[in-house]
Coordinates of C-alpha atoms (C1' of nucleotides) in Angstrom, one line a residue:
Chain A
X179 CA -31.6 130.4 48.2
X180 CA -32.8 128.6 46.0
X181 CA -33.3 129.6 42.5
X182 CA -36.6 128.8 40.7
X183 CA -35.8 125.1 40.2
X184 CA -35.2 124.7 43.9
X185 CA -38.4 126.5 44.8
X186 CA -40.4 124.4 42.4
X187 CA -38.7 121.3 43.7
X188 CA -39.7 122.4 47.2
X189 CA -43.3 123.0 46.1
X190 CA -43.6 119.6 44.5
X191 CA -42.0 117.9 47.5
X192 CA -44.3 119.6 50.0
X193 CA -47.5 119.2 48.1
X194 CA -48.4 115.6 49.3
X195 CA -47.5 116.5 52.9
X196 CA -49.5 119.8 53.1
X197 CA -52.6 119.7 50.9
X198 CA -55.7 118.9 53.0
X199 CA -53.8 119.2 56.3
X200 CA -55.2 121.3 59.1
X201 CA -52.9 123.7 60.9
X202 CA -53.3 122.9 64.6
X203 CA -50.7 125.3 65.9
X204 CA -48.3 128.0 64.7
X205 CA -45.0 128.6 66.4
X206 CA -43.1 131.8 65.6
X207 CA -39.7 131.8 67.2
X208 CA -38.3 134.8 65.4
X209 CA -40.4 137.6 63.8
X210 CA -37.4 139.4 62.3
X211 CA -37.4 138.2 58.7
X212 CA -37.2 140.5 55.6
X213 CA -40.6 141.8 56.7
X214 CA -41.7 141.4 60.3
X215 CA -43.8 138.2 60.7
X216 CA -47.4 139.2 61.6
X217 CA -48.1 137.9 65.2
X218 CA -51.7 137.4 64.2
X219 CA -50.6 134.7 61.8
X220 CA -51.1 132.3 64.7
X221 CA -54.8 133.4 64.9
X222 CA -55.3 133.5 61.1
X223 CA -54.0 130.0 60.5
X224 CA -55.3 128.2 63.5
X225 CA -57.5 125.2 62.5
X226 CA -57.4 126.3 58.9
X227 CA -57.0 123.7 56.1
X228 CA -54.2 124.1 53.5
X229 CA -56.2 123.9 50.3
X230 CA -53.3 124.0 47.9
X231 CA -49.7 125.0 47.4
X232 CA -48.7 127.2 44.5
X233 CA -45.8 129.3 43.2
X234 CA -45.4 132.6 41.5
X235 CA -41.8 133.3 40.6
X236 CA -39.9 132.3 43.7
X237 CA -42.8 133.0 46.0
X238 CA -44.6 129.9 47.4
X239 CA -48.2 130.3 48.1
X240 CA -50.1 128.3 50.8
X241 CA -53.8 128.7 50.1
X242 CA -56.4 128.8 52.8
X243 CA -60.1 129.6 52.6
X244 CA -59.4 132.8 54.4
X245 CA -56.3 134.0 52.6
X246 CA -52.8 133.0 51.4
X247 CA -49.4 132.7 53.0
X248 CA -46.6 134.0 50.8
X249 CA -43.3 132.4 51.5
X250 CA -40.0 133.5 50.0
X251 CA -36.8 131.6 50.8
X252 CA -34.5 134.6 50.2
X253 CA -30.8 133.5 50.0
X254 CA -30.6 130.8 52.6
X255 CA -34.2 129.7 53.4
X256 CA -35.6 126.2 53.3
X257 CA -38.8 124.4 54.1
X258 CA -38.9 120.9 55.6
X259 CA -41.6 118.5 56.7
X260 CA -40.6 116.8 59.9
X261 CA -42.2 114.9 62.7
X262 CA -43.9 117.1 65.3
X263 CA -41.4 115.9 67.9
X264 CA -38.4 117.2 66.0
X265 CA -36.5 119.7 68.2
X266 CA -36.0 123.2 66.7
X267 CA -32.5 124.2 66.0
X268 CA -30.9 127.6 65.5
X269 CA -32.5 129.5 62.6
X270 CA -35.7 127.5 62.7
X271 CA -38.0 130.5 62.8
X272 CA -41.5 129.2 62.1
X273 CA -43.3 125.9 62.4
X274 CA -46.8 125.1 61.2
X275 CA -48.0 122.1 63.2
X276 CA -50.2 119.8 61.1
X277 CA -52.8 117.3 62.2
X278 CA -50.9 114.5 60.4
X279 CA -48.3 114.5 63.2
X280 CA -45.9 116.4 61.0
X281 CA -44.9 120.0 60.9
X282 CA -43.7 122.4 58.2
X283 CA -40.5 124.1 59.4
X284 CA -39.2 127.3 57.9
X285 CA -35.5 127.8 58.4
X286 CA -33.5 130.8 57.2
X287 CA -30.1 131.7 58.7
X288 CA -29.7 134.9 56.8
X289 CA -33.3 136.0 57.3
X290 CA -33.7 137.5 53.8
X291 CA -36.7 135.3 53.4
X292 CA -40.3 136.2 54.1
X293 CA -43.5 134.6 55.5
X294 CA -46.4 136.9 54.8
X295 CA -50.1 136.7 55.3
X296 CA -52.3 138.1 52.5
X297 CA -56.1 138.2 53.0
X298 CA -56.6 139.3 49.4
X299 CA -56.5 137.0 46.4
X300 CA -52.7 136.8 46.2
X301 CA -52.4 137.9 42.6
X302 CA -53.3 141.3 43.9
X303 CA -50.7 141.3 46.6
X304 CA -48.3 144.3 46.0
X305 CA -45.3 142.0 45.9
X306 CA -46.8 139.9 43.0
X307 CA -48.4 142.7 41.0
X308 CA -46.1 143.7 38.3
X309 CA -44.0 140.6 38.2
X310 CA -43.0 139.5 34.7
X311 CA -44.1 136.3 33.0
X312 CA -43.3 132.8 34.3
X313 CA -40.3 131.5 32.3
X314 CA -41.8 128.0 31.8
X315 CA -45.1 129.1 30.4
X316 CA -45.9 130.4 26.9
X317 CA -46.3 133.9 28.3
X318 CA -42.6 134.1 28.2
X319 CA -41.6 133.9 24.5
X320 CA -39.2 135.4 22.0
X321 CA -41.6 138.4 21.2
X322 CA -41.8 139.1 24.9
X323 CA -38.0 139.2 25.4
X324 CA -37.3 141.0 22.2
X325 CA -39.9 143.7 23.2
X326 CA -38.4 144.1 26.6
X327 CA -34.9 144.5 25.2
X328 CA -35.8 147.1 22.7
X329 CA -34.0 150.4 23.3
X330 CA -32.6 149.1 26.6
X331 CA -29.0 150.1 27.4
X332 CA -28.4 147.9 30.4
X333 CA -26.5 144.6 30.3
X334 CA -28.5 141.5 29.2
X335 CA -27.6 139.6 32.4
X336 CA -29.0 142.4 34.7
X337 CA -32.1 142.4 32.5
X338 CA -32.7 138.7 32.8
X339 CA -32.5 138.9 36.5
X340 CA -35.1 141.7 36.7
X341 CA -38.3 140.2 37.9
X342 CA -40.3 142.7 35.9
X343 CA -38.9 141.1 32.7
X344 CA -39.2 137.5 33.7
X345 CA -39.4 135.9 37.1
X346 CA -37.3 133.1 38.5
X347 CA -34.0 133.6 36.6
X348 CA -31.4 133.9 39.4
X349 CA -27.7 134.4 39.3
X350 CA -26.7 130.8 38.5
X351 CA -29.1 130.2 35.7
X352 CA -28.6 133.7 34.2
X353 CA -24.9 132.8 33.9
X354 CA -25.6 129.3 32.6
X355 CA -28.2 130.4 30.0
X356 CA -26.0 133.2 28.7
X357 CA -23.1 130.8 28.3
X358 CA -25.2 128.3 26.4
X359 CA -26.6 131.1 24.2
X360 CA -23.1 132.4 23.5
X361 CA -24.0 135.9 24.8
X362 CA -21.6 137.8 27.0
X363 CA -23.3 138.9 30.2
X364 CA -22.2 142.5 29.8
X365 CA -23.7 142.9 26.3
X366 CA -26.3 145.7 26.2
X367 CA -29.8 144.5 25.6
X368 CA -30.3 146.5 22.5
X369 CA -27.2 145.1 21.0
X370 CA -28.3 141.5 21.2
X371 CA -29.8 140.2 17.9
X372 CA -33.4 139.0 17.7
X373 CA -32.1 135.6 16.7
X374 CA -29.9 135.4 19.8
X375 CA -32.7 136.6 22.1
X376 CA -35.0 134.0 20.5
X377 CA -32.4 131.3 21.3
X378 CA -31.9 132.6 24.7
X379 CA -35.6 132.1 25.5
X380 CA -35.5 128.5 24.5
X381 CA -32.3 127.9 26.5
X382 CA -33.7 129.6 29.6
X383 CA -36.6 127.2 29.5
X384 CA -34.4 124.2 28.9
X385 CA -31.9 125.1 31.6
X386 CA -34.7 125.6 34.2
X387 CA -36.5 122.5 33.2
X388 CA -33.4 120.4 33.4
X389 CA -32.6 121.7 36.8
X390 CA -36.1 120.9 38.1
X391 CA -35.8 117.4 36.7
X392 CA -32.6 117.0 38.5
X393 CA -34.2 118.1 41.8
X394 CA -32.6 121.5 42.0
X395 CA -29.1 122.6 42.4
X396 CA -27.7 122.1 45.8
X397 CA -25.5 124.8 47.1
X398 CA -24.6 125.5 50.7
X399 CA -27.9 125.8 52.6
X400 CA -30.3 124.2 50.2
X401 CA -31.6 120.7 50.9
X402 CA -34.7 119.5 49.3
X403 CA -37.7 118.6 51.4
X404 CA -36.6 115.1 51.9
X405 CA -33.3 116.4 53.1
X406 CA -31.4 114.9 50.2
X407 CA -29.0 116.9 48.1
X408 CA -29.8 117.8 44.5
X409 CA -27.6 116.8 41.6
X410 CA -27.6 119.6 39.1
X411 CA -24.5 121.4 40.4
X412 CA -22.4 118.8 38.6
X413 CA -23.8 120.2 35.3
X414 CA -22.9 123.8 35.7
X415 CA -20.9 125.0 32.7
X416 CA -19.6 128.4 33.9
X417 CA -21.0 129.3 37.3
X418 CA -18.2 129.2 39.9
X419 CA -15.6 128.1 37.3
X420 CA -13.3 131.2 37.3
X421 CA -9.8 130.3 36.1
X422 CA -10.9 126.8 34.9
X423 CA -11.0 125.8 31.3
X424 CA -14.1 126.2 29.1
X425 CA -15.6 122.8 28.3
X426 CA -16.2 123.9 24.7
X427 CA -13.0 125.7 23.7
X428 CA -10.6 125.4 26.7
X429 CA -10.3 129.2 27.2
X430 CA -10.0 130.3 30.8
X431 CA -13.4 131.3 32.3
X432 CA -13.5 134.8 33.6
X433 CA -15.3 136.3 36.6
X434 CA -16.5 139.9 36.8
X435 CA -19.0 141.8 39.0
X436 CA -22.2 143.2 37.6
X437 CA -24.1 145.1 40.1
X438 CA -23.2 143.3 43.3
X439 CA -23.3 139.9 41.7
X440 CA -20.7 137.6 40.2
X441 CA -20.8 136.9 36.5
X442 CA -18.8 134.1 34.9
X443 CA -18.3 133.8 31.1
X444 CA -16.0 132.3 28.5
X445 CA -14.3 135.2 26.6
X446 CA -14.2 133.0 23.4
X447 CA -17.6 131.4 23.3
X448 CA -19.6 134.4 24.5
X449 CA -19.6 137.6 22.4
Chain B
dC282 C1' -39.1 156.1 32.9
dT283 C1' -34.5 153.7 33.3
dT284 C1' -30.7 152.3 35.9
dT285 C1' -27.8 151.8 39.8
dG286 C1' -26.6 150.9 44.5
dC287 C1' -27.9 149.8 49.1
dA288 C1' -29.9 147.4 52.7
dC289 C1' -31.2 143.4 55.1
dC290 C1' -28.3 139.0 57.7
dT291 C1' -25.3 134.8 59.1
dG292 C1' -22.1 131.3 57.9
dT293 C1' -18.3 129.8 55.1
dT294 C1' -14.1 130.4 52.6
dG295 C1' -9.7 131.9 51.2
dG296 C1' -5.7 134.7 51.6
dC297 C1' -2.2 136.4 54.5
Chain C
dT11 C1' -2.8 127.4 62.7
dG12 C1' -5.5 131.6 63.2
dC13 C1' -7.7 135.8 62.0
dC14 C1' -10.4 138.7 59.2
dA15 C1' -12.1 140.4 54.9
dA16 C1' -14.7 139.0 51.2
dC17 C1' -18.3 136.5 49.5
dA18 C1' -22.7 133.7 49.1
dG19 C1' -28.7 131.3 45.9
dG20 C1' -32.5 137.6 46.3
dT21 C1' -35.0 141.6 45.7
dG22 C1' -37.6 145.7 47.2
dC23 C1' -36.7 150.3 47.4
dA24 C1' -34.5 154.9 47.3
dA25 C1' -31.8 157.8 44.7
dA26 C1' -29.5 159.3 40.7

DNA sequence: CTTTGCACCTGTTGGC
DNA sequence: TGCCAACAGGTGCAAA
């Protein structure tokens, strides 16, 4: 999936096609996503108007007067708006048929994504309660990151990817931000200076904003809602560059594993 | 409380 | 060329 820029790009792309549309039919072809899709979704959404489309972290929110659909794209999910006549292919798990003659199609080969109905105001949904601040708002600032790092022994990269600390920083942008901040991904949180953490906050915001402006990185399964590829992948400075030369100092980029995830860094530029 | 590791899947890639 | 292991954008949860 998509990291936050791709999710936000998807949200913006969908907005004009979805807002004020009435759902006339719901087709669920496969219930087996990360959490089983509620069969009653068909009943809940039938003839309901989509009032708005929001985002919290990497969760997209479709607002109805009766509740909210929370959509997560997992690792390989995507949402497309297509004509109602478009035949479903393999891995096209859910369609919301709209009165415009279009449909919203949820596709997810790996099925790590989710499509959840929440009758409560969605800020109170258990999956959203306890999420950290949005990286692109002022709620995520240097004080916030410095506080969260105080006394923490774990690696800064693992910390950045913890949604309780800040939402929306995935593997690609954690690597990229740490490279640009000159911080080695393995560095313990408590050992990173306040100055560096402050810079890191600024860089995270910059990296995510740039990626959104570019329409999101395209890797493997992601295509934006118009089906066109994004462009940001050309700009990646370390991610996926193991064995290649650092653009800044020409050292060889290293790859290691942290948790189950790949980290890439320049041994010279990142200390 | 903090941290780590697993589980959930399918499709693609790279090494032999 | 073909086969198979390793790997891929995430994250909630159990266990240490």
